[in-house]
Each structure stands twice: as structure tokens, then as C-alpha cells.
Amino acid sequence: MNQPSVTPVLYLDGVSVSFDGFKALNSLSLIIDPGEMRAIIGPNGAGKTTMMDVITGKTRPDSGEIFFNGDIDLIQLDEADIAQLGIGRKFQKPTVFENQTVSQNLELALAGARRVIDALSWFASPADGQRLAQILEIIRLTDAREKMGNELSHGQKQWLEIGMLLAQDPKVLLIDEPVAGMTDSETVETAQLLRDIAKDHSVIVVEHDMAFVRDLDVKVTVLAEGSVLAEGSLDVVSANEQVIESYLGR
């Protein structure tokens, strides 16, 4: 794959990963530009989770290159280093502090973004307070800021965890199936929430819900058998015969 003219925030080239002879990734190449939101779709076993694992340092690839911001070789770094660089990941199941308020959850995330010695003595400055208010607005939880985590709906917990990720000020967010289990209205709101976030961040969204992907209205990458099968708008990839055959069905 030729190096792009614009420096991408993420650059994967020829990335392969095998587990006991099974190729989870098979010479995967992918470019994500600064400020881009990309939807990743594909059948189970296509390599979507492994792709996120290699980007975040959880899994080391057998071969290939992964660069962040042009010249930072992610393969040489561990998970903590990669998170510190500004690559954040949200897993499918939300994990929030149930016995803390929404605001306290965000404050803990904001404090946790600092060095351990700083976090132990951390308290919110006026600038931190403004940042928290901004995040609360983005994640649609301003009116629920004093609610306990266990009082939130499933969708609100997903939003809170996205907010906790934002509090750590990542440059890239990897979001895994954010609307699984959400109501229809929450799903629509989540699409707008992610579009708001993508104004200032690069976002990779792995999702199975095609109606939600359509609402995102972004470039779609289809993975199959560990490599890119097709790319383009949802309409373009949905009309691709190979995509229909391997994933969408007739």
C-alpha cells in the first residue's frame, strides 16, 4: 500500500495475526484520516475485534505495520503506552461505577488521565469543571449528572462510558457495537452523539446494526476473513456482490 499524501492518524499495512493456525487478520490494510469517522462491518470472525486488539496493543501482529500520527510505531508499544498516546477503546458492554454519580464517574476518568501521583491529590479546577460540563452536554446527560450509575438506562450507561473515554482526551476512539441493546430513540441519539464527537476526534465504530450505520453517514469498511472486502458508502458496499454473498445476504 502506497503511503498517503495526508498524514493519517492510523495507518495499518499488511497486518496479519494467526491463532493456532487460524488467520484472524490476513494482510489487513487500513487508513484512518485525522477527524474521520469510519464504520467497520463484517460477519462474525471477520477480524473486527482482532483489528482493535492490534491497534490498542492487546495483541501483537505476526507481520505488518501500524503507525499512529505518521511516525509512531504502535507495534513497539504496550497497551498503557498506546492509551497514553491518545488511543481510547470502548468495549461493547458498558462498565461504569454503579455507586457513583454520573459526574463522579466523569471526574474519576478525568483524574485517571493524569499521572498516578497527580490523580491521588486531584481535585477539579474551573477548567476541569468546564470540560466536564461540555462532556455532559455531548453525551446527553447534563440533566442526569447527579444520578447514580445504577439508575441509568442501558443506553445512558453506554453514553456515560463514551464520556469517560472523552474525559481522557483521546485523539482516536475505538467504539465497539455502541447501540447493542439500545431503544430505537437511543440508537438515533447515539448516531448524532458520535457525529458530534467526530467533529474533534477520529472515531472507528464497529457495528452490526445497518440502520445505525446508515444514520452515521460515513465511509464503511467491510471486513471478511481478516482483510478488507470492500470500502465506500453504505449504499456502495451494500451493492457489492461479494459483500452480499459473505455478509448481508440476499
Short mmCIF file of C-alpha atoms in Angstrom, two decimals:
data_model
loop_
_atom_site.label_atom_id
_atom_site.label_comp_id
_atom_site.label_asym_id
_atom_site.label_seq_id
_atom_site.Cartn_x
_atom_site.Cartn_y
_atom_site.Cartn_z
CA MET A 1 0.00 0.00 0.00
CA ASN A 2 1.41 3.40 -1.01
CA GLN A 3 1.93 5.99 1.71
CA PRO A 4 -0.94 8.53 1.56
CA SER A 5 -0.30 12.23 0.85
CA VAL A 6 -2.15 13.33 4.03
CA THR A 7 -0.62 12.00 7.24
CA PRO A 8 -3.17 9.55 8.63
CA VAL A 9 -3.91 9.27 12.31
CA LEU A 10 -3.86 5.46 11.90
CA TYR A 11 -2.04 3.52 9.19
CA LEU A 12 -2.22 -0.27 9.02
CA ASP A 13 -0.41 -2.07 6.21
CA GLY A 14 -0.24 -5.82 5.64
CA VAL A 15 -1.18 -6.70 9.23
CA SER A 16 -1.57 -10.43 9.86
CA VAL A 17 -2.41 -12.31 13.07
CA SER A 18 -2.80 -16.07 13.49
CA PHE A 19 -4.20 -18.01 16.44
CA ASP A 20 -3.44 -21.75 16.36
CA GLY A 21 -3.33 -21.73 12.57
CA PHE A 22 -6.45 -19.58 12.13
CA LYS A 23 -5.73 -16.27 10.38
CA ALA A 24 -7.72 -13.69 12.34
CA LEU A 25 -6.16 -10.92 10.24
CA ASN A 26 -4.86 -11.60 6.75
CA SER A 27 -2.68 -8.79 5.38
CA LEU A 28 -5.13 -6.14 6.61
CA SER A 29 -4.53 -2.61 5.36
CA LEU A 30 -6.49 0.39 6.62
CA ILE A 31 -6.04 4.17 6.67
CA ILE A 32 -7.94 6.48 9.04
CA ASP A 33 -7.50 10.22 8.49
CA PRO A 34 -7.48 12.89 11.23
CA GLY A 35 -11.05 13.86 12.12
CA GLU A 36 -12.55 10.93 10.22
CA MET A 37 -15.31 8.64 11.49
CA ARG A 38 -15.26 5.19 9.91
CA ALA A 39 -17.76 2.35 10.31
CA ILE A 40 -16.38 -1.20 10.29
CA ILE A 41 -18.81 -4.01 9.48
CA GLY A 42 -18.49 -7.69 8.66
CA PRO A 43 -19.60 -11.16 9.72
CA ASN A 44 -18.58 -12.79 12.99
CA GLY A 45 -14.98 -13.95 12.72
CA ALA A 46 -14.13 -11.29 10.13
CA GLY A 47 -11.35 -9.85 12.29
CA LYS A 48 -13.05 -6.74 13.70
CA THR A 49 -12.13 -7.38 17.34
CA THR A 50 -8.60 -8.51 16.47
CA MET A 51 -8.16 -5.32 14.45
CA MET A 52 -8.98 -3.27 17.56
CA ASP A 53 -6.72 -5.51 19.65
CA VAL A 54 -3.67 -4.87 17.45
CA ILE A 55 -4.31 -1.12 17.31
CA THR A 56 -4.52 -0.88 21.11
CA GLY A 57 -1.59 -3.20 21.78
CA LYS A 58 -3.55 -6.06 23.31
CA THR A 59 -2.39 -8.36 20.52
CA ARG A 60 0.94 -8.16 18.71
CA PRO A 61 0.68 -8.91 14.98
CA ASP A 62 2.78 -11.58 13.27
CA SER A 63 3.63 -9.20 10.43
CA GLY A 64 2.76 -5.79 9.01
CA GLU A 65 2.99 -2.16 10.10
CA ILE A 66 0.83 0.00 12.38
CA PHE A 67 1.64 3.70 12.69
CA PHE A 68 -0.04 6.46 14.66
CA ASN A 69 0.24 10.10 13.58
CA GLY A 70 2.62 9.21 10.80
CA ASP A 71 5.75 8.01 12.57
CA ILE A 72 4.82 6.39 15.90
CA ASP A 73 5.24 2.62 15.54
CA LEU A 74 2.46 1.11 17.67
CA ILE A 75 3.85 -2.40 17.36
CA GLN A 76 6.78 -1.37 19.57
CA LEU A 77 4.49 -0.08 22.36
CA ASP A 78 2.40 -1.77 25.05
CA GLU A 79 -1.27 -1.12 25.88
CA ALA A 80 -0.57 1.53 28.53
CA ASP A 81 1.78 3.47 26.25
CA ILE A 82 -0.74 3.39 23.40
CA ALA A 83 -3.58 4.59 25.66
CA GLN A 84 -1.32 7.39 26.92
CA LEU A 85 -0.66 8.46 23.32
CA GLY A 86 -4.37 9.08 22.86
CA ILE A 87 -5.98 5.90 21.51
CA GLY A 88 -9.04 5.04 23.59
CA ARG A 89 -11.27 1.98 23.35
CA LYS A 90 -14.83 1.37 24.47
CA PHE A 91 -15.90 -2.26 24.70
CA GLN A 92 -19.41 -3.45 23.88
CA LYS A 93 -20.56 -3.94 27.48
CA PRO A 94 -20.59 -0.70 29.46
CA THR A 95 -18.56 -0.67 32.68
CA VAL A 96 -19.36 2.35 34.82
CA PHE A 97 -19.10 2.86 38.57
CA GLU A 98 -22.64 1.92 39.60
CA ASN A 99 -22.45 3.51 43.06
CA GLN A 100 -21.07 6.84 41.86
CA THR A 101 -22.97 9.67 40.22
CA VAL A 102 -22.61 10.48 36.54
CA SER A 103 -20.46 13.49 37.44
CA GLN A 104 -18.29 11.44 39.78
CA ASN A 105 -17.73 8.83 37.06
CA LEU A 106 -16.51 11.54 34.72
CA GLU A 107 -14.35 13.13 37.42
CA LEU A 108 -12.69 9.78 38.11
CA ALA A 109 -11.97 9.37 34.40
CA LEU A 110 -10.57 12.89 34.21
CA ALA A 111 -8.37 12.29 37.24
CA GLY A 112 -7.26 8.92 35.90
CA ALA A 113 -5.92 10.57 32.77
CA ARG A 114 -3.20 12.14 34.90
CA ARG A 115 -0.13 10.52 36.38
CA VAL A 116 -0.90 8.32 39.42
CA ILE A 117 0.80 10.71 41.84
CA ASP A 118 -1.29 13.60 40.48
CA ALA A 119 -4.54 11.64 40.48
CA LEU A 120 -4.22 10.83 44.19
CA SER A 121 -4.37 14.51 45.12
CA TRP A 122 -6.54 15.64 42.22
CA PHE A 123 -9.48 17.99 42.52
CA ALA A 124 -11.49 19.67 39.77
CA SER A 125 -10.19 23.05 38.66
CA PRO A 126 -12.52 25.59 37.00
CA ALA A 127 -11.16 24.43 33.63
CA ASP A 128 -11.92 20.81 34.57
CA GLY A 129 -15.43 21.85 35.57
CA GLN A 130 -15.97 23.45 32.18
CA ARG A 131 -14.65 20.34 30.46
CA LEU A 132 -16.99 18.11 32.47
CA ALA A 133 -19.96 20.33 31.63
CA GLN A 134 -19.02 20.13 27.96
CA ILE A 135 -18.77 16.33 28.08
CA LEU A 136 -22.11 16.06 29.90
CA GLU A 137 -23.72 18.05 27.11
CA ILE A 138 -22.11 15.93 24.39
CA ILE A 139 -23.27 12.67 25.99
CA ARG A 140 -26.79 13.97 26.69
CA LEU A 141 -26.52 13.52 30.46
CA THR A 142 -26.49 17.11 31.80
CA ASP A 143 -29.88 16.61 33.46
CA ALA A 144 -28.77 13.24 34.85
CA ARG A 145 -25.45 14.42 36.27
CA GLU A 146 -26.45 13.64 39.87
CA LYS A 147 -27.98 10.26 39.07
CA MET A 148 -26.18 7.17 40.31
CA GLY A 149 -24.70 4.88 37.70
CA ASN A 150 -27.13 2.11 38.63
CA GLU A 151 -30.08 4.41 37.96
CA LEU A 152 -29.21 4.92 34.30
CA SER A 153 -30.78 3.09 31.39
CA HIS A 154 -28.58 0.78 29.32
CA GLY A 155 -28.26 3.44 26.64
CA GLN A 156 -27.33 6.12 29.16
CA LYS A 157 -24.64 3.85 30.60
CA GLN A 158 -23.19 3.49 27.10
CA TRP A 159 -23.17 7.29 26.75
CA LEU A 160 -21.53 7.70 30.15
CA GLU A 161 -18.75 5.29 29.26
CA ILE A 162 -18.18 7.17 25.99
CA GLY A 163 -17.99 10.33 28.13
CA MET A 164 -15.46 8.68 30.44
CA LEU A 165 -13.37 7.90 27.37
CA LEU A 166 -13.68 11.52 26.19
CA ALA A 167 -12.55 12.74 29.61
CA GLN A 168 -9.18 11.11 28.92
CA ASP A 169 -8.86 13.32 25.80
CA PRO A 170 -8.07 10.63 23.21
CA LYS A 171 -7.21 11.52 19.63
CA VAL A 172 -8.79 8.29 18.36
CA LEU A 173 -11.80 6.47 19.80
CA LEU A 174 -12.49 2.81 19.03
CA ILE A 175 -16.15 2.11 19.78
CA ASP A 176 -17.42 -1.49 19.75
CA GLU A 177 -21.12 -2.01 18.96
CA PRO A 178 -22.36 1.05 20.87
CA VAL A 179 -26.08 0.58 20.17
CA ALA A 180 -26.43 -3.10 21.09
CA GLY A 181 -29.43 -3.35 23.45
CA MET A 182 -30.49 0.28 22.97
CA THR A 183 -34.00 1.51 22.30
CA ASP A 184 -34.76 2.95 18.85
CA SER A 185 -34.69 6.52 20.16
CA GLU A 186 -31.39 5.94 21.99
CA THR A 187 -29.92 4.46 18.81
CA VAL A 188 -30.85 7.55 16.79
CA GLU A 189 -29.45 9.82 19.51
CA THR A 190 -26.21 7.82 19.66
CA ALA A 191 -25.60 8.38 15.94
CA GLN A 192 -25.84 12.12 16.49
CA LEU A 193 -23.69 11.89 19.63
CA LEU A 194 -20.90 10.16 17.69
CA ARG A 195 -21.17 12.67 14.85
CA ASP A 196 -20.70 15.43 17.44
CA ILE A 197 -17.61 13.69 18.83
CA ALA A 198 -16.19 13.19 15.33
CA LYS A 199 -16.01 16.96 14.85
CA ASP A 200 -12.89 16.93 17.04
CA HIS A 201 -11.73 13.31 17.07
CA SER A 202 -11.11 10.35 14.80
CA VAL A 203 -13.67 7.63 15.53
CA ILE A 204 -13.80 3.98 14.47
CA VAL A 205 -17.18 2.35 15.06
CA VAL A 206 -17.60 -1.43 14.83
CA GLU A 207 -21.29 -2.23 14.39
CA HIS A 208 -23.79 -4.80 13.11
CA ASP A 209 -26.88 -2.55 13.06
CA MET A 210 -27.14 -1.40 9.44
CA ALA A 211 -29.81 1.21 10.18
CA PHE A 212 -27.44 2.78 12.70
CA VAL A 213 -24.54 2.66 10.22
CA ARG A 214 -26.76 4.44 7.70
CA ASP A 215 -27.53 7.13 10.30
CA LEU A 216 -23.79 7.68 10.81
CA ASP A 217 -23.50 8.52 7.10
CA VAL A 218 -19.76 7.80 6.88
CA LYS A 219 -17.36 5.69 4.84
CA VAL A 220 -17.81 1.98 5.54
CA THR A 221 -15.12 -0.71 5.55
CA VAL A 222 -16.29 -4.31 5.21
CA LEU A 223 -14.01 -6.95 6.70
CA ALA A 224 -14.17 -10.62 5.77
CA GLU A 225 -11.71 -13.39 6.64
CA GLY A 226 -9.32 -10.90 8.18
CA SER A 227 -8.93 -8.45 5.32
CA VAL A 228 -10.79 -5.60 3.61
CA LEU A 229 -13.51 -6.89 1.29
CA ALA A 230 -14.97 -3.53 0.23
CA GLU A 231 -14.98 0.16 1.12
CA GLY A 232 -17.24 3.08 0.32
CA SER A 233 -20.62 4.46 1.32
CA LEU A 234 -23.14 2.03 2.80
CA ASP A 235 -25.05 2.06 -0.48
CA VAL A 236 -21.89 1.22 -2.44
CA VAL A 237 -20.78 -1.68 -0.22
CA SER A 238 -24.37 -2.97 0.12
CA ALA A 239 -24.50 -3.36 -3.67
CA ASN A 240 -21.18 -5.25 -3.79
CA GLU A 241 -21.81 -8.86 -4.80
CA GLN A 242 -19.04 -10.19 -2.55
CA VAL A 243 -20.42 -8.30 0.45
CA ILE A 244 -23.93 -9.59 -0.25
CA GLU A 245 -22.59 -13.12 -0.51
CA SER A 246 -20.40 -13.08 2.60
CA TYR A 247 -22.34 -10.86 4.97
CA LEU A 248 -25.58 -9.11 4.06
CA GLY A 249 -27.34 -11.96 2.29
CA ARG A 250 -29.93 -11.64 -0.43
#
